[in-house]
Coordinates of C-alpha atoms in Angstrom, one line a residue:
M40 CA -26.8 -71.0 60.0
R41 CA -22.9 -70.6 60.6
V42 CA -21.3 -67.9 58.5
H43 CA -17.5 -68.0 58.4
F44 CA -15.5 -65.0 57.0
I45 CA -12.2 -64.7 55.6
A46 CA -10.3 -61.7 56.6
I47 CA -12.8 -60.9 58.8
G48 CA -10.6 -57.8 60.4
G49 CA -11.1 -55.9 56.7
A50 CA -13.2 -52.5 57.1
G51 CA -15.8 -54.2 54.6
M52 CA -16.0 -57.7 55.9
S53 CA -16.3 -56.5 59.6
V54 CA -19.4 -54.9 59.0
V55 CA -21.1 -57.6 57.0
A56 CA -20.0 -59.9 59.8
E57 CA -21.7 -57.7 62.4
L58 CA -25.0 -57.3 60.7
M59 CA -24.9 -61.3 60.3
L60 CA -24.4 -61.5 64.1
A61 CA -27.2 -58.9 64.5
R62 CA -29.6 -61.1 62.1
G63 CA -28.7 -64.0 64.9
H64 CA -26.4 -66.2 62.4
E65 CA -23.3 -68.1 64.1
V66 CA -20.4 -66.1 62.6
S67 CA -16.8 -66.9 62.7
G68 CA -13.8 -65.9 60.8
S69 CA -9.9 -65.3 60.7
D70 CA -7.4 -62.8 59.7
S71 CA -3.9 -62.4 59.2
Q72 CA -3.2 -60.1 62.2
A73 CA -4.5 -59.4 65.6
S74 CA -6.7 -56.1 65.7
D75 CA -9.0 -53.8 67.3
V76 CA -11.8 -55.0 64.7
L77 CA -11.4 -58.7 66.0
D78 CA -11.3 -57.8 69.6
R79 CA -14.9 -56.1 69.0
L80 CA -16.2 -58.9 66.9
G81 CA -15.1 -61.4 69.5
R82 CA -16.8 -59.2 72.4
L83 CA -19.9 -59.3 69.9
G84 CA -20.0 -63.0 69.6
A85 CA -18.2 -64.0 66.8
Q86 CA -15.4 -66.7 66.9
V87 CA -12.0 -65.0 65.7
H88 CA -8.9 -66.6 64.9
V89 CA -5.7 -65.1 64.0
G90 CA -3.9 -66.9 60.9
H91 CA -5.8 -68.7 58.4
D92 CA -6.2 -72.7 58.8
P93 CA -8.2 -74.9 57.3
A94 CA -9.6 -76.2 60.2
H95 CA -11.3 -72.4 60.8
V96 CA -14.2 -73.3 58.1
A97 CA -15.0 -76.7 58.9
G98 CA -19.0 -76.6 60.0
A99 CA -19.6 -73.8 58.3
D100 CA -22.7 -73.4 56.1
L101 CA -21.5 -70.5 54.0
V102 CA -18.0 -68.5 53.7
V103 CA -17.7 -65.1 52.9
I104 CA -14.3 -63.6 50.6
S105 CA -13.6 -60.4 49.5
S106 CA -11.7 -59.9 46.5
A107 CA -8.4 -59.5 47.8
I108 CA -8.5 -63.5 48.9
R109 CA -6.3 -65.3 46.8
P110 CA -7.3 -68.7 45.2
D111 CA -4.8 -70.7 47.1
N112 CA -6.0 -69.0 50.6
P113 CA -5.8 -72.5 53.1
E114 CA -9.4 -71.7 54.2
L115 CA -10.7 -70.8 50.5
R116 CA -9.2 -74.0 49.2
A117 CA -10.7 -76.0 52.2
A118 CA -14.1 -74.5 51.8
R119 CA -14.6 -75.2 48.1
A120 CA -12.9 -78.9 48.6
A121 CA -15.9 -79.5 51.0
G122 CA -18.2 -78.1 49.0
I123 CA -19.4 -75.3 51.4
E124 CA -20.8 -72.3 49.1
V125 CA -18.6 -69.3 49.0
I126 CA -20.0 -66.1 48.2
H127 CA -18.5 -62.4 47.8
R128 CA -18.7 -59.8 50.9
S129 CA -21.4 -57.9 48.6
Q130 CA -23.4 -60.9 48.2
G131 CA -23.3 -61.6 52.0
L132 CA -24.1 -57.4 52.5
A133 CA -27.5 -58.3 50.1
L134 CA -28.3 -61.2 52.2
A135 CA -28.2 -59.0 55.2
A136 CA -30.5 -56.5 53.5
A137 CA -33.1 -58.2 52.0
D138 CA -36.1 -56.9 52.0
T139 CA -35.4 -53.3 52.5
D140 CA -35.3 -49.8 50.8
F141 CA -31.8 -50.1 49.8
V142 CA -29.7 -47.2 49.6
A143 CA -26.3 -47.9 47.5
V144 CA -23.7 -44.9 47.9
A145 CA -21.1 -45.6 45.0
G146 CA -18.1 -43.3 43.5
A147 CA -14.3 -42.8 43.2
H148 CA -14.5 -40.9 46.3
G149 CA -16.8 -39.8 49.4
K150 CA -18.6 -43.3 49.6
T151 CA -18.1 -43.4 53.5
S152 CA -18.6 -39.9 54.2
T153 CA -21.9 -39.9 52.2
S154 CA -23.1 -42.8 53.6
A155 CA -22.4 -41.9 57.4
M156 CA -24.1 -38.9 57.0
L157 CA -26.9 -40.2 55.7
A158 CA -26.9 -42.9 58.2
V159 CA -26.9 -40.5 60.9
A160 CA -29.4 -38.2 59.9
L161 CA -32.0 -40.6 59.0
R162 CA -31.6 -42.0 62.4
E163 CA -31.8 -38.4 63.7
A164 CA -35.1 -38.1 61.8
G165 CA -36.3 -41.0 63.4
L166 CA -36.2 -43.7 60.7
D167 CA -33.6 -46.4 62.9
P168 CA -31.9 -47.1 59.3
S169 CA -29.7 -50.3 59.2
F170 CA -26.6 -49.3 57.4
A171 CA -23.1 -51.2 56.5
I172 CA -20.3 -48.4 56.3
G173 CA -16.3 -49.1 55.7
G174 CA -15.3 -46.9 58.7
R175 CA -16.7 -46.4 62.2
V176 CA -19.1 -43.4 62.5
L177 CA -18.0 -41.3 65.3
A178 CA -21.6 -40.5 66.6
L179 CA -22.9 -43.8 66.4
G180 CA -19.5 -45.8 67.8
T181 CA -20.1 -48.1 64.8
G182 CA -19.9 -49.0 61.0
A183 CA -22.9 -51.6 61.0
H184 CA -26.4 -51.6 62.4
L185 CA -29.4 -53.6 61.8
G186 CA -32.3 -51.1 62.5
S187 CA -36.0 -51.4 62.9
G188 CA -36.9 -49.5 60.0
S189 CA -37.1 -50.1 56.4
V190 CA -34.3 -48.4 55.1
F191 CA -30.9 -50.0 54.5
V192 CA -27.8 -47.5 53.5
A193 CA -24.5 -49.1 52.5
E194 CA -21.3 -48.2 50.8
A195 CA -21.4 -50.1 47.0
D196 CA -17.6 -50.8 46.0
E197 CA -17.2 -50.2 42.3
S198 CA -13.3 -51.3 42.8
D199 CA -14.2 -54.8 41.5
G200 CA -17.6 -54.8 40.2
S201 CA -19.4 -56.1 43.2
F202 CA -21.6 -53.3 43.5
L203 CA -23.5 -54.7 40.3
N204 CA -24.8 -57.3 43.2
Y205 CA -27.3 -54.9 44.5
T206 CA -31.0 -53.8 43.6
P207 CA -31.2 -50.5 45.2
R208 CA -34.3 -48.3 45.6
V209 CA -31.5 -45.2 45.7
A210 CA -28.2 -45.2 43.9
I211 CA -26.1 -42.2 44.9
V212 CA -23.0 -41.8 42.8
T213 CA -20.5 -39.1 44.2
N214 CA -18.2 -39.1 40.8
I215 CA -16.8 -41.4 38.6
E216 CA -13.3 -40.4 38.1
P217 CA -10.9 -42.9 36.7
D218 CA -10.0 -45.5 39.2
H219 CA -9.3 -49.4 39.5
L220 CA -8.0 -49.5 36.3
D221 CA -6.1 -52.9 37.5
H222 CA -9.7 -54.5 37.4
Y223 CA -11.7 -52.6 34.5
G224 CA -8.6 -52.1 32.1
T225 CA -9.8 -48.7 30.6
A226 CA -11.3 -45.6 32.0
A227 CA -14.2 -46.3 29.7
A228 CA -15.2 -49.8 31.1
F229 CA -15.1 -48.1 34.4
E230 CA -17.8 -46.0 33.5
A231 CA -19.7 -48.7 31.5
A232 CA -19.8 -50.3 35.2
F233 CA -21.7 -47.2 36.7
D234 CA -24.2 -47.9 33.5
A235 CA -25.0 -51.1 34.7
F236 CA -25.1 -50.2 38.1
A237 CA -27.5 -47.7 37.3
A238 CA -29.7 -50.3 35.3
R239 CA -30.2 -52.2 38.5
V240 CA -32.1 -49.3 40.5
R241 CA -35.6 -50.3 40.9
P242 CA -38.4 -49.2 38.6
D243 CA -39.9 -46.9 41.7
G244 CA -36.4 -45.8 42.5
A245 CA -33.8 -43.1 41.2
V246 CA -30.7 -41.9 40.7
I247 CA -28.8 -39.3 42.6
A248 CA -25.7 -38.0 41.2
C249 CA -23.1 -35.3 41.5
A250 CA -23.5 -32.2 38.2
D251 CA -19.8 -31.2 39.0
D252 CA -18.1 -34.4 38.0
D253 CA -17.4 -34.9 34.2
G254 CA -17.9 -38.7 34.4
A255 CA -21.0 -38.0 36.4
R256 CA -22.4 -35.8 33.8
R257 CA -21.8 -38.3 31.2
F258 CA -23.0 -41.0 33.2
T259 CA -26.4 -39.2 34.1
D260 CA -26.9 -38.1 30.2
R261 CA -26.8 -41.8 29.6
A262 CA -29.0 -43.0 32.5
R263 CA -31.6 -40.4 31.4
A264 CA -31.5 -41.3 28.2
A265 CA -32.4 -45.3 29.3
G266 CA -35.2 -43.9 31.0
I267 CA -33.9 -43.8 34.5
R268 CA -34.9 -41.2 37.0
V269 CA -32.3 -38.9 37.7
L270 CA -31.9 -36.2 40.2
T271 CA -28.4 -34.0 40.3
Y272 CA -26.7 -31.9 42.8
G273 CA -24.0 -29.7 42.7
L274 CA -22.3 -26.0 42.3
A275 CA -23.2 -26.4 38.4
A276 CA -26.2 -23.8 37.3
G277 CA -28.3 -27.0 35.8
A278 CA -28.0 -29.1 38.9
D279 CA -31.7 -30.4 40.2
V280 CA -30.3 -29.2 43.5
R281 CA -27.6 -26.5 43.6
I282 CA -25.5 -25.7 46.3
V283 CA -25.3 -21.8 46.9
D284 CA -23.4 -19.5 49.1
T285 CA -21.2 -21.7 50.9
E286 CA -18.6 -20.6 53.8
L287 CA -16.0 -22.9 54.6
G288 CA -15.1 -22.8 57.9
V289 CA -12.1 -24.4 59.9
G290 CA -14.3 -26.9 61.4
S291 CA -17.4 -26.6 59.9
S292 CA -19.2 -25.1 57.2
A293 CA -22.3 -24.0 55.9
S294 CA -24.6 -23.7 52.3
R295 CA -27.9 -23.3 51.3
L296 CA -29.4 -25.7 49.0
R297 CA -31.9 -24.5 46.0
S298 CA -34.5 -27.0 44.4
A299 CA -37.9 -26.8 42.9
A300 CA -39.0 -27.3 46.5
G301 CA -37.5 -24.0 48.0
E302 CA -34.2 -23.5 49.7
V303 CA -33.1 -25.2 53.1
E304 CA -30.1 -24.0 55.1
L305 CA -27.3 -26.6 55.4
D306 CA -24.8 -25.9 58.5
L307 CA -22.4 -28.7 58.8
A308 CA -20.4 -29.7 61.9
V309 CA -17.6 -30.7 59.8
P310 CA -15.2 -28.8 57.3
G311 CA -14.3 -28.9 53.6
A312 CA -16.4 -28.2 50.3
H313 CA -16.3 -32.1 49.4
N314 CA -18.6 -32.6 52.8
V315 CA -20.9 -30.2 51.7
A316 CA -21.2 -31.9 48.7
N317 CA -21.3 -35.2 50.2
A318 CA -24.0 -34.3 52.5
T319 CA -25.9 -32.5 49.7
A320 CA -25.9 -35.7 48.1
A321 CA -27.2 -37.6 51.5
W322 CA -29.9 -34.6 51.9
C323 CA -31.2 -36.0 48.4
A324 CA -31.8 -39.3 49.2
G325 CA -33.3 -38.4 52.8
V326 CA -36.0 -36.3 51.1
E327 CA -36.4 -38.9 48.2
L328 CA -37.1 -41.4 51.1
G329 CA -40.0 -39.2 52.5
V330 CA -37.8 -37.3 55.1
D331 CA -38.9 -33.4 55.5
P332 CA -36.6 -31.3 53.6
A333 CA -35.7 -29.1 56.8
A334 CA -35.9 -32.0 59.0
M335 CA -33.2 -33.7 56.9
A336 CA -31.1 -30.6 56.7
S337 CA -31.2 -30.0 60.2
A338 CA -30.6 -33.8 60.8
L339 CA -27.3 -33.8 58.8
G340 CA -26.1 -31.1 61.2
T341 CA -25.5 -33.5 63.8
F342 CA -23.0 -35.4 61.7
S343 CA -19.7 -35.3 63.8
G344 CA -17.3 -37.6 61.4
T345 CA -15.9 -41.0 60.7
A346 CA -13.0 -42.5 61.8
R347 CA -10.1 -41.9 59.5
R348 CA -11.7 -39.0 57.6
F349 CA -9.7 -36.4 59.0
E350 CA -10.0 -37.7 62.5
D351 CA -8.2 -35.8 65.0
K352 CA -5.5 -37.9 66.9
G353 CA -4.4 -35.8 69.1
T354 CA -1.9 -32.3 70.0
V355 CA 1.3 -32.3 71.6
A356 CA 3.6 -29.8 72.1
G357 CA 1.6 -27.4 69.7
V358 CA 1.3 -29.7 67.0
R359 CA -1.9 -31.3 65.9
V360 CA -2.0 -34.8 64.4
V361 CA -4.8 -36.0 62.0
D362 CA -5.4 -39.3 60.1
D363 CA -7.3 -39.6 56.7
Y364 CA -8.2 -42.3 54.5
A365 CA -7.8 -40.7 51.3
H366 CA -5.9 -42.7 48.7
N367 CA -6.9 -41.4 45.4
P368 CA -5.8 -38.1 44.0
T369 CA -8.8 -36.1 44.2
K370 CA -9.6 -36.9 47.7
V371 CA -5.6 -36.9 48.9
G372 CA -6.1 -33.0 47.4
A373 CA -9.1 -32.5 49.5
A374 CA -7.5 -33.7 52.2
V375 CA -4.4 -31.4 52.1
A376 CA -6.8 -28.4 51.3
T377 CA -8.9 -29.5 54.4
A378 CA -5.4 -29.5 56.4
R379 CA -4.2 -26.1 55.0
R380 CA -7.6 -24.4 56.4
A381 CA -7.2 -26.1 59.6
A382 CA -3.5 -25.4 60.0
G383 CA -4.0 -21.5 59.9
A384 CA -0.7 -19.9 60.1
G385 CA 1.0 -23.2 60.6
R386 CA 2.7 -25.4 58.4
V387 CA 1.3 -28.9 56.7
I388 CA 3.4 -31.9 57.2
V389 CA 1.9 -34.8 55.3
L390 CA 3.2 -38.7 55.5
F391 CA 1.6 -40.5 52.8
Q392 CA 1.5 -44.0 52.1
P393 CA 0.1 -44.7 48.4
H394 CA -2.6 -47.4 48.3
L395 CA -1.9 -50.5 45.4
F396 CA 1.0 -50.4 43.0
S397 CA -1.3 -50.2 39.9
R398 CA -2.8 -47.1 41.5
T399 CA 0.4 -45.5 42.1
E400 CA 1.7 -46.3 38.9
A401 CA -1.2 -45.0 36.7
F402 CA -1.5 -41.7 39.0
A403 CA 1.9 -40.6 40.1
A404 CA 1.7 -37.3 38.5
E405 CA -1.7 -36.6 40.0
F406 CA -0.7 -37.5 43.4
A407 CA 2.4 -35.4 43.3
D408 CA -0.2 -32.5 42.0
A409 CA -2.4 -33.2 45.0
L410 CA 0.2 -33.3 47.7
S411 CA 1.9 -30.0 46.5
G412 CA -0.3 -28.0 48.5
A413 CA 1.3 -29.2 51.8
D414 CA 4.8 -27.3 53.3
E415 CA 6.4 -30.8 53.6
V416 CA 5.8 -34.2 52.4
I417 CA 7.0 -37.6 53.3
L418 CA 6.0 -40.9 51.4
T419 CA 6.7 -44.1 52.9
S420 CA 6.4 -47.6 51.3
I421 CA 3.2 -48.6 48.8
Y422 CA 0.7 -50.6 50.9
P423 CA 0.1 -53.4 48.3
A424 CA -3.2 -54.7 49.6
R425 CA -4.3 -57.5 47.1
E426 CA -1.4 -56.7 44.7
D427 CA 2.0 -58.3 44.3
P428 CA 4.8 -55.7 43.9
R429 CA 5.9 -54.5 40.4
P430 CA 9.2 -53.8 39.2
G431 CA 10.1 -50.2 39.0
V432 CA 7.3 -49.0 40.7
T433 CA 7.6 -47.6 44.3
S434 CA 7.0 -44.0 46.2
A435 CA 9.6 -43.0 44.4
L436 CA 7.4 -42.5 41.2
I437 CA 5.9 -40.0 42.9
T438 CA 8.5 -38.1 45.0
D439 CA 10.6 -37.8 41.9
R440 CA 7.6 -35.5 40.7
L441 CA 7.6 -33.2 43.7
P442 CA 10.5 -31.2 44.6
G443 CA 11.6 -31.2 48.2
A444 CA 9.4 -34.3 49.3
R445 CA 11.2 -37.6 50.6
Y446 CA 10.8 -41.3 50.2
L447 CA 11.7 -43.2 53.4
P448 CA 10.2 -47.0 53.1
D449 CA 10.7 -47.8 56.3
H450 CA 7.2 -46.5 58.3
L451 CA 8.9 -45.9 61.5
E452 CA 11.9 -43.9 60.1
A453 CA 9.3 -42.0 58.1
A454 CA 7.1 -41.4 61.3
H455 CA 10.2 -40.2 63.2
A456 CA 11.3 -38.0 60.6
V457 CA 7.7 -36.3 60.4
A458 CA 7.8 -35.6 64.3
A459 CA 11.4 -34.5 63.7
A460 CA 10.2 -31.8 61.5
A461 CA 7.3 -30.6 63.3
R462 CA 7.1 -27.4 65.5
S463 CA 4.6 -25.7 67.5
G464 CA 1.6 -24.5 65.2
D465 CA 2.1 -27.3 62.4
L466 CA -0.5 -29.5 61.5
V467 CA 0.8 -33.4 60.6
A468 CA -1.5 -35.5 58.5
T469 CA -1.2 -39.3 58.0
I470 CA -3.1 -39.8 54.6
G471 CA -3.5 -43.2 53.2
A472 CA -6.0 -46.3 53.1
G473 CA -3.3 -48.7 54.5
D474 CA -1.5 -49.1 57.8
V475 CA 0.0 -45.7 57.8
T476 CA -2.8 -44.9 60.3
R477 CA -0.8 -46.6 62.8
L478 CA 1.7 -44.2 62.8
G479 CA -0.1 -41.2 64.3
P480 CA 0.5 -42.4 68.1
V481 CA 4.5 -42.9 66.8
I482 CA 4.7 -39.2 65.8
L483 CA 2.6 -38.0 69.0
A484 CA 5.2 -40.2 71.2
D485 CA 8.0 -38.8 69.5
L486 CA 6.6 -34.9 70.2
A487 CA 5.9 -35.9 73.7
E488 CA 9.3 -37.3 74.1
R489 CA 10.7 -34.4 72.9
E490 CA 8.7 -31.7 74.7
G491 CA 9.4 -33.7 78.0
Q492 CA 13.1 -33.5 77.2
G493 CA 12.7 -29.7 76.6
R494 CA 11.2 -29.2 80.2
A495 CA 14.0 -31.4 81.6
R496 CA 16.3 -28.8 80.3

């Protein structure tokens, strides 16, 4: 079977394409621009194209799209005109994960880190799970793998309701904070989608949810009332698995997990209270799948991070540059807090690119609050993704609420301004889910040039 992916270079699409290749299917795909992802898929055997052309779908048996693909995409129109079956990315993932113990990781933030932690730990424990993660796992060198074990770990995207295409044995819900209101309309509708997600869990399965999040607590109450087995985790006194005695370091963290089964030490090689919570969710899932509690905690200690999750890009002229995918207020606040601890006595300078016009408009005040922990903040233009511009909606909605912050729409100008502001001992963080990740190397190059000029003098 030949499977064609429209926008194959996207984080979610590329992992499904890689899994289809691993299952022995012929894979083709296109994207609007060249990328390292396309190069990688090409090396793995996919036929990839830059640019969208109706001819690319000729001969395909199945076409996979994401919610970002517009109805007038020439390849999509050609596929439908030819009567080729078109499915959503999540349906493609469900096909790749058929007949497995599926673990679906959902929530407004923490999905990638939690699913990556679980995949790494299960592999360390000898289970060789399959996984599909929307980011490259540093310890594994990839975001997708078709393993020999019975477990399949995947992010479950709630942004467009596509997580309702799964029937998991274990469903992890890291939090339920209002987001993606462009799709759901209201916070109540957003929460209702998670209720439907819980209802899809297998009868022999369980929901694992955070006890520290208001939305998740309401969700677990409703799930239990519906007869669904629920396991909660967190700092809250009533959590089934309670996090206690946490110590946060610059590049690590340590806690104890207390449950009915006793206590285990959780020593992580990644920093931040959010990573402690994510690892606890992964620990709960691993134990649910049959891994020894102490062995699961030890395996989680081998996790070294994922690409674009406080990823170190380099240090030049005494300035450390990191990159983070954070794109909602809670994630951004966590990234800034982690940067603050990592910077020590140095300053924190943030270059932030908002993601989606709708999210920027809805949460401008919350973004300003999340960024307020930085010493200097520069925002560049909004990454539109699937959306069209909205009148009056720019990054200035955030900078207007954050004294001292600057809005520089041109990406390169923003990167140059950050480099110019940085001095030895500072930590620079590029933050956002769009192409702001490309600006870290620009900042480092500016710093190197400045350092070279200083030595020449």
